[in-house]
Tab-separated table of C-alpha atoms in Angstrom:
chain	number	residue	atom	x	y	z
A	1	UNK	CA	3.627	-5.780	-16.084
A	2	UNK	CA	0.482	-5.039	-14.149
A	3	UNK	CA	-0.311	-8.045	-11.993
A	4	UNK	CA	-3.705	-8.489	-10.383
A	5	UNK	CA	-5.701	-10.974	-8.335
A	6	UNK	CA	-9.407	-11.403	-9.019
A	7	UNK	CA	-12.341	-13.440	-7.792
A	8	UNK	CA	-14.274	-14.065	-4.611
A	9	UNK	CA	-12.672	-13.111	-1.302
A	10	UNK	CA	-10.245	-15.812	-0.233
A	11	UNK	CA	-10.436	-17.580	-3.605
A	12	UNK	CA	-8.736	-15.099	-5.925
A	13	UNK	CA	-6.804	-16.156	-9.020
A	14	UNK	CA	-3.550	-14.531	-10.118
A	15	UNK	CA	-3.854	-12.538	-13.314
A	16	UNK	CA	-2.200	-10.031	-15.587
A	17	UNK	CA	-3.560	-6.929	-17.289
A	18	UNK	CA	-3.155	-7.336	-21.055
A	19	UNK	CA	-2.308	-4.511	-23.449
A	20	UNK	CA	-5.994	-4.112	-24.306
A	21	UNK	CA	-6.866	-3.569	-20.643
A	22	UNK	CA	-8.491	-6.940	-20.081
A	23	UNK	CA	-7.580	-9.092	-17.096
A	24	UNK	CA	-6.164	-12.461	-18.106
A	25	UNK	CA	-6.188	-15.526	-15.853
A	26	UNK	CA	-2.814	-16.966	-14.812
A	27	UNK	CA	-4.259	-19.686	-12.563
A	28	UNK	CA	-2.489	-22.993	-13.121
A	29	UNK	CA	0.338	-21.311	-14.992
A	30	UNK	CA	2.151	-19.615	-12.096
A	31	UNK	CA	1.993	-19.610	-8.284
A	32	UNK	CA	-0.140	-17.039	-6.515
A	33	UNK	CA	1.499	-13.683	-5.803
A	34	UNK	CA	3.103	-14.333	-2.445
A	35	UNK	CA	6.580	-15.340	-1.312
A	36	UNK	CA	8.353	-17.294	-4.046
A	37	UNK	CA	5.646	-16.275	-6.499
A	38	UNK	CA	7.093	-12.745	-6.449
A	39	UNK	CA	10.764	-13.545	-7.010
A	40	UNK	CA	12.616	-12.476	-10.182
A	41	UNK	CA	12.422	-16.052	-11.513
A	42	UNK	CA	8.655	-16.158	-10.978
A	43	UNK	CA	8.140	-12.791	-12.664
A	44	UNK	CA	10.363	-13.819	-15.598
A	45	UNK	CA	8.134	-16.858	-16.087
A	46	UNK	CA	5.123	-14.560	-16.368
A	47	UNK	CA	6.938	-12.292	-18.835
A	48	UNK	CA	7.424	-15.268	-21.128
A	49	UNK	CA	3.651	-15.806	-21.411
A	50	UNK	CA	1.608	-13.989	-24.055
A	51	UNK	CA	-1.278	-12.488	-22.031
A	52	UNK	CA	-3.634	-12.746	-25.005
A	53	UNK	CA	-3.150	-16.523	-24.994
A	54	UNK	CA	-4.759	-16.675	-21.553
A	55	UNK	CA	-8.491	-16.831	-20.781
A	56	UNK	CA	-10.117	-13.553	-19.836
A	57	UNK	CA	-11.404	-13.014	-16.331
A	58	UNK	CA	-15.192	-12.896	-16.030
A	59	UNK	CA	-16.654	-9.477	-16.795
A	60	UNK	CA	-17.040	-7.425	-13.633
A	61	UNK	CA	-14.923	-9.778	-11.544
A	62	UNK	CA	-14.044	-8.491	-8.089
A	63	UNK	CA	-10.459	-7.242	-7.753
A	64	UNK	CA	-8.656	-8.700	-4.753
A	65	UNK	CA	-5.522	-7.512	-2.961
A	66	UNK	CA	-2.636	-7.542	-5.438
A	67	UNK	CA	-0.629	-9.898	-3.202
A	68	UNK	CA	-2.024	-13.019	-1.605
A	69	UNK	CA	-0.233	-12.884	1.718
A	70	UNK	CA	2.140	-10.559	3.549
A	71	UNK	CA	4.937	-11.560	5.899
A	72	UNK	CA	6.078	-8.190	7.225
A	73	UNK	CA	3.802	-5.192	6.674
A	74	UNK	CA	6.107	-2.282	7.508
A	75	UNK	CA	4.994	1.337	7.499
A	76	UNK	CA	6.889	4.608	7.543
A	77	UNK	CA	5.554	7.559	9.515
A	78	UNK	CA	5.871	11.290	8.873
A	79	UNK	CA	7.664	10.744	5.554
A	80	UNK	CA	6.312	13.937	3.963
A	81	UNK	CA	7.440	17.151	5.623
A	82	UNK	CA	4.090	18.882	5.123
A	83	UNK	CA	2.254	15.932	6.703
A	84	UNK	CA	4.570	16.107	9.716
A	85	UNK	CA	3.686	19.800	10.014
A	86	UNK	CA	-0.077	19.158	9.974
A	87	UNK	CA	0.503	16.496	12.657
A	88	UNK	CA	2.370	19.079	14.789
A	89	UNK	CA	5.443	16.840	14.796
A	90	UNK	CA	9.025	17.519	13.675
A	91	UNK	CA	10.350	16.194	10.374
A	92	UNK	CA	12.185	13.006	11.368
A	93	UNK	CA	15.967	12.832	11.010
A	94	UNK	CA	15.713	9.156	10.139
A	95	UNK	CA	12.732	7.008	9.078
A	96	UNK	CA	10.018	6.379	11.654
A	97	UNK	CA	9.065	2.698	11.400
A	98	UNK	CA	6.107	0.747	12.728
A	99	UNK	CA	4.247	-2.433	11.832
A	100	UNK	CA	0.805	-3.034	10.479
A	101	UNK	CA	-0.670	-6.475	11.111
A	102	UNK	CA	-0.280	-8.725	8.037
A	103	UNK	CA	-4.029	-9.419	8.139
A	104	UNK	CA	-4.673	-5.708	7.574
A	105	UNK	CA	-4.363	-6.674	3.909
A	106	UNK	CA	-7.571	-5.870	2.028
A	107	UNK	CA	-8.885	-5.566	-1.495
A	108	UNK	CA	-8.729	-2.124	-3.088
A	109	UNK	CA	-12.459	-1.684	-3.625
A	110	UNK	CA	-14.010	-3.643	-0.772
A	111	UNK	CA	-15.872	-1.809	1.996
A	112	UNK	CA	-13.808	-0.326	4.818
A	113	UNK	CA	-15.191	-1.395	8.189
A	114	UNK	CA	-14.838	1.026	11.097
A	115	UNK	CA	-13.523	-1.084	14.002
A	116	UNK	CA	-15.738	-1.447	17.067
A	117	UNK	CA	-15.017	1.360	19.499
A	118	UNK	CA	-13.279	3.533	16.914
A	119	UNK	CA	-14.025	7.246	17.034
A	120	UNK	CA	-11.188	8.621	14.874
A	121	UNK	CA	-10.702	6.426	11.795
A	122	UNK	CA	-8.594	8.287	9.199
A	123	UNK	CA	-7.280	7.854	5.653
A	124	UNK	CA	-3.792	7.987	4.090
A	125	UNK	CA	-2.940	7.440	0.407
A	126	UNK	CA	0.526	5.906	0.153
A	127	UNK	CA	3.001	4.337	-2.237
A	128	UNK	CA	3.640	0.712	-1.272
A	129	UNK	CA	6.742	-1.305	-2.146
A	130	UNK	CA	6.480	-5.094	-2.512
A	131	UNK	CA	9.754	-6.945	-2.016
A	132	UNK	CA	10.770	-9.592	-4.571
A	133	UNK	CA	13.981	-11.071	-3.181
A	134	UNK	CA	15.627	-11.423	0.200
A	135	UNK	CA	17.141	-8.108	1.315
A	136	UNK	CA	19.486	-7.775	4.282
A	137	UNK	CA	22.076	-4.991	4.568
A	138	UNK	CA	21.558	-3.873	0.970
A	139	UNK	CA	23.032	-0.646	-0.378
A	140	UNK	CA	20.853	2.268	-1.388
A	141	UNK	CA	22.320	2.023	-4.915
A	142	UNK	CA	21.135	-1.589	-5.281
A	143	UNK	CA	17.933	-1.335	-3.243
A	144	UNK	CA	15.434	-1.000	-6.077
A	145	UNK	CA	16.685	-4.240	-7.641
A	146	UNK	CA	15.007	-6.003	-4.693
A	147	UNK	CA	11.540	-4.710	-5.626
A	148	UNK	CA	8.909	-6.969	-7.201
A	149	UNK	CA	6.541	-4.067	-7.760
A	150	UNK	CA	4.755	-0.984	-6.496
A	151	UNK	CA	1.114	-0.490	-5.526
A	152	UNK	CA	-1.374	1.940	-4.024
A	153	UNK	CA	-2.036	1.520	-0.297
A	154	UNK	CA	-4.626	3.190	1.913
A	155	UNK	CA	-2.868	3.198	5.299
A	156	UNK	CA	-6.021	3.468	7.368
A	157	UNK	CA	-5.517	4.644	10.938
A	158	UNK	CA	-7.392	4.985	14.223
A	159	UNK	CA	-5.944	8.187	15.653
A	160	UNK	CA	-7.235	7.858	19.226
A	161	UNK	CA	-5.614	4.438	19.559
A	162	UNK	CA	-2.474	5.679	17.824
A	163	UNK	CA	-1.796	8.843	19.817
A	164	UNK	CA	-3.951	8.994	22.959
A	165	UNK	CA	-3.583	7.143	26.236
A	166	UNK	CA	-0.363	5.124	26.058
A	167	UNK	CA	-0.261	5.715	22.311
A	168	UNK	CA	1.761	3.290	20.135
A	169	UNK	CA	1.222	3.619	16.414
A	170	UNK	CA	0.764	-0.091	15.823
A	171	UNK	CA	-2.469	-0.029	17.883
A	172	UNK	CA	-3.971	2.539	15.536
A	173	UNK	CA	-2.803	0.916	12.320
A	174	UNK	CA	-3.482	-2.795	12.689
A	175	UNK	CA	-7.251	-3.366	12.523
A	176	UNK	CA	-8.604	-5.867	9.974
A	177	UNK	CA	-8.940	-4.239	6.575
A	178	UNK	CA	-6.678	-1.286	7.405
A	179	UNK	CA	-4.376	-2.008	4.447
A	180	UNK	CA	-6.198	-1.986	1.088
A	181	UNK	CA	-3.534	-2.794	-1.534
A	182	UNK	CA	-3.837	-2.570	-5.316
A	183	UNK	CA	-5.563	-2.729	-7.727
A	184	UNK	CA	-2.367	-3.683	-9.541
A	185	UNK	CA	1.122	-4.734	-8.567
A	186	UNK	CA	3.133	-2.779	-11.125
A	187	UNK	CA	6.639	-4.043	-11.880
A	188	UNK	CA	9.450	-1.466	-11.755
A	189	UNK	CA	10.066	-1.529	-15.513
A	190	UNK	CA	6.653	0.130	-15.964
A	191	UNK	CA	7.606	3.111	-13.751
A	192	UNK	CA	10.048	5.661	-15.196
A	193	UNK	CA	10.781	7.261	-11.815
A	194	UNK	CA	9.111	6.093	-8.627
A	195	UNK	CA	10.023	9.449	-7.034
A	196	UNK	CA	7.914	11.435	-9.504
A	197	UNK	CA	4.410	10.020	-9.083
A	198	UNK	CA	1.324	12.168	-8.470
A	199	UNK	CA	-1.037	10.904	-5.794
A	200	UNK	CA	-4.474	11.901	-4.526
A	201	UNK	CA	-7.366	10.991	-2.253
A	202	UNK	CA	-10.961	12.203	-2.532
A	203	UNK	CA	-13.419	12.013	0.369
A	204	UNK	CA	-17.083	12.073	-0.692
A	205	UNK	CA	-16.052	13.516	-4.057
A	206	UNK	CA	-13.914	16.324	-2.585
A	207	UNK	CA	-10.150	16.340	-3.055
A	208	UNK	CA	-8.479	16.225	0.366
A	209	UNK	CA	-5.013	14.860	-0.424
A	210	UNK	CA	-2.796	15.948	-3.290
A	211	UNK	CA	0.860	15.034	-3.375
A	212	UNK	CA	3.797	13.637	-5.274
A	213	UNK	CA	6.366	11.067	-4.236
A	214	UNK	CA	9.033	13.670	-5.089
A	215	UNK	CA	8.372	15.277	-1.701
A	216	UNK	CA	9.057	12.157	0.361
A	217	UNK	CA	11.620	12.858	3.085
A	218	UNK	CA	13.192	9.435	2.486
A	219	UNK	CA	12.802	7.866	-0.953
A	220	UNK	CA	11.949	4.266	-1.783
A	221	UNK	CA	15.545	3.139	-2.323
A	222	UNK	CA	16.739	4.675	0.930
A	223	UNK	CA	13.877	3.091	2.882
A	224	UNK	CA	14.712	-0.415	1.642
A	225	UNK	CA	18.379	0.176	2.446
A	226	UNK	CA	17.583	1.590	5.897
A	227	UNK	CA	15.048	-1.046	6.939
A	228	UNK	CA	17.298	-3.877	5.758
A	229	UNK	CA	19.957	-2.759	8.243
A	230	UNK	CA	17.750	-3.902	11.118
A	231	UNK	CA	16.008	-7.008	9.833
A	232	UNK	CA	15.661	-9.182	6.775
A	233	UNK	CA	13.065	-8.404	4.157
A	234	UNK	CA	11.664	-11.424	2.326
A	235	UNK	CA	9.730	-11.816	-0.945
A	236	UNK	CA	6.163	-10.652	-0.401
A	237	UNK	CA	6.971	-8.222	2.404
A	238	UNK	CA	5.334	-4.815	2.001
A	239	UNK	CA	6.655	-1.367	2.904
A	240	UNK	CA	4.124	1.451	2.815
A	241	UNK	CA	6.007	4.709	2.613
A	242	UNK	CA	4.063	7.566	4.176
A	243	UNK	CA	1.395	10.024	3.138
A	244	UNK	CA	1.182	13.623	1.900
A	245	UNK	CA	-0.875	16.206	3.811
A	246	UNK	CA	-4.653	16.260	3.884
A	247	UNK	CA	-5.518	13.586	6.419
A	248	UNK	CA	-8.553	14.030	8.626
A	249	UNK	CA	-6.526	14.476	11.800
A	250	UNK	CA	-4.870	17.571	10.317
A	251	UNK	CA	-8.087	19.379	9.392
A	252	UNK	CA	-9.469	22.213	11.486
A	253	UNK	CA	-11.652	20.910	12.990
A	254	UNK	CA	-10.553	17.290	12.481
A	255	UNK	CA	-12.712	15.099	10.221
A	256	UNK	CA	-12.931	11.342	10.639
A	257	UNK	CA	-14.558	8.591	8.622
A	258	UNK	CA	-18.171	7.630	9.277
A	259	UNK	CA	-20.504	5.043	7.746
A	260	UNK	CA	-21.592	6.054	4.256
A	261	UNK	CA	-18.424	7.992	3.426
A	262	UNK	CA	-16.659	7.151	0.181
A	263	UNK	CA	-12.973	7.342	-0.672
A	264	UNK	CA	-11.304	7.352	-4.080
A	265	UNK	CA	-7.529	7.345	-4.148
A	266	UNK	CA	-4.771	6.673	-6.616
A	267	UNK	CA	-1.200	7.102	-7.757
A	268	UNK	CA	-0.129	7.827	-11.330
A	269	UNK	CA	0.710	4.602	-13.143
A	270	UNK	CA	-0.425	2.408	-10.253
A	271	UNK	CA	-4.212	2.664	-10.572
A	272	UNK	CA	-7.009	3.720	-8.259
A	273	UNK	CA	-8.994	2.382	-5.315
A	274	UNK	CA	-12.611	3.145	-4.387
A	275	UNK	CA	-14.083	2.296	-0.980
A	276	UNK	CA	-17.292	2.812	0.974
A	277	UNK	CA	-17.122	3.066	4.753
A	278	UNK	CA	-19.461	0.872	6.786
A	279	UNK	CA	-20.087	0.278	10.482
A	280	UNK	CA	-18.812	-2.814	12.227
A	281	UNK	CA	-21.601	-5.426	12.008
A	282	UNK	CA	-23.370	-6.424	15.146
């Protein structure tokens, strides 16, 4: 299934993409896509509904974030060897973890706002994992059974805040809107192999990132297993899994986002995002 949320910001309805490509409205039939609304039982309830029996979303409806709310928003750094190289950092021997603020969550096609004081806002196309059932000390072999779905994430970053001064990655990753997620939440049965997905990001119409999840240092199943050793993952938690090379920080000279820039990014089978960069108002 391809699950989606649509409507005005803060008032989105849950929906499903029907076989004909139309978005169908699930409001009133199932809970919104957060917490218990993402468990296996909740998804099975959706599977039992014929999408064509549902009303269609209004034509041109805004697409919201594919989940309504995030508990933990966990990110993995340097998870592609070639990205580590462009960052002048060693390939990690175990996953590098940090948090994004849950209110980083943003819609896939809404404007990206450069935070006040930012001078080095950067882009990162990433595969995101959305957890569907409580995971604590799970095995790598069973890890993917804990997944509600996969989605595209743009792990936006402010590199000066991340790496300069006292550093700390969370400072450069947690601004409002720094986690566009969607357009769809794609259930695992739709993905033949999550470790064989092409991914890309275009800046102002020019391809800057090209990659494939096959080159991840640590795959999706291992990441769930590894993270669950340290704390409990709950339904609705998001893990964003690292980016291939081609970020602005790695260019010579570096290139950072400025008002008027556009980004288009996507992952095979998971859809695409399209964003325009704007200045912070006021």
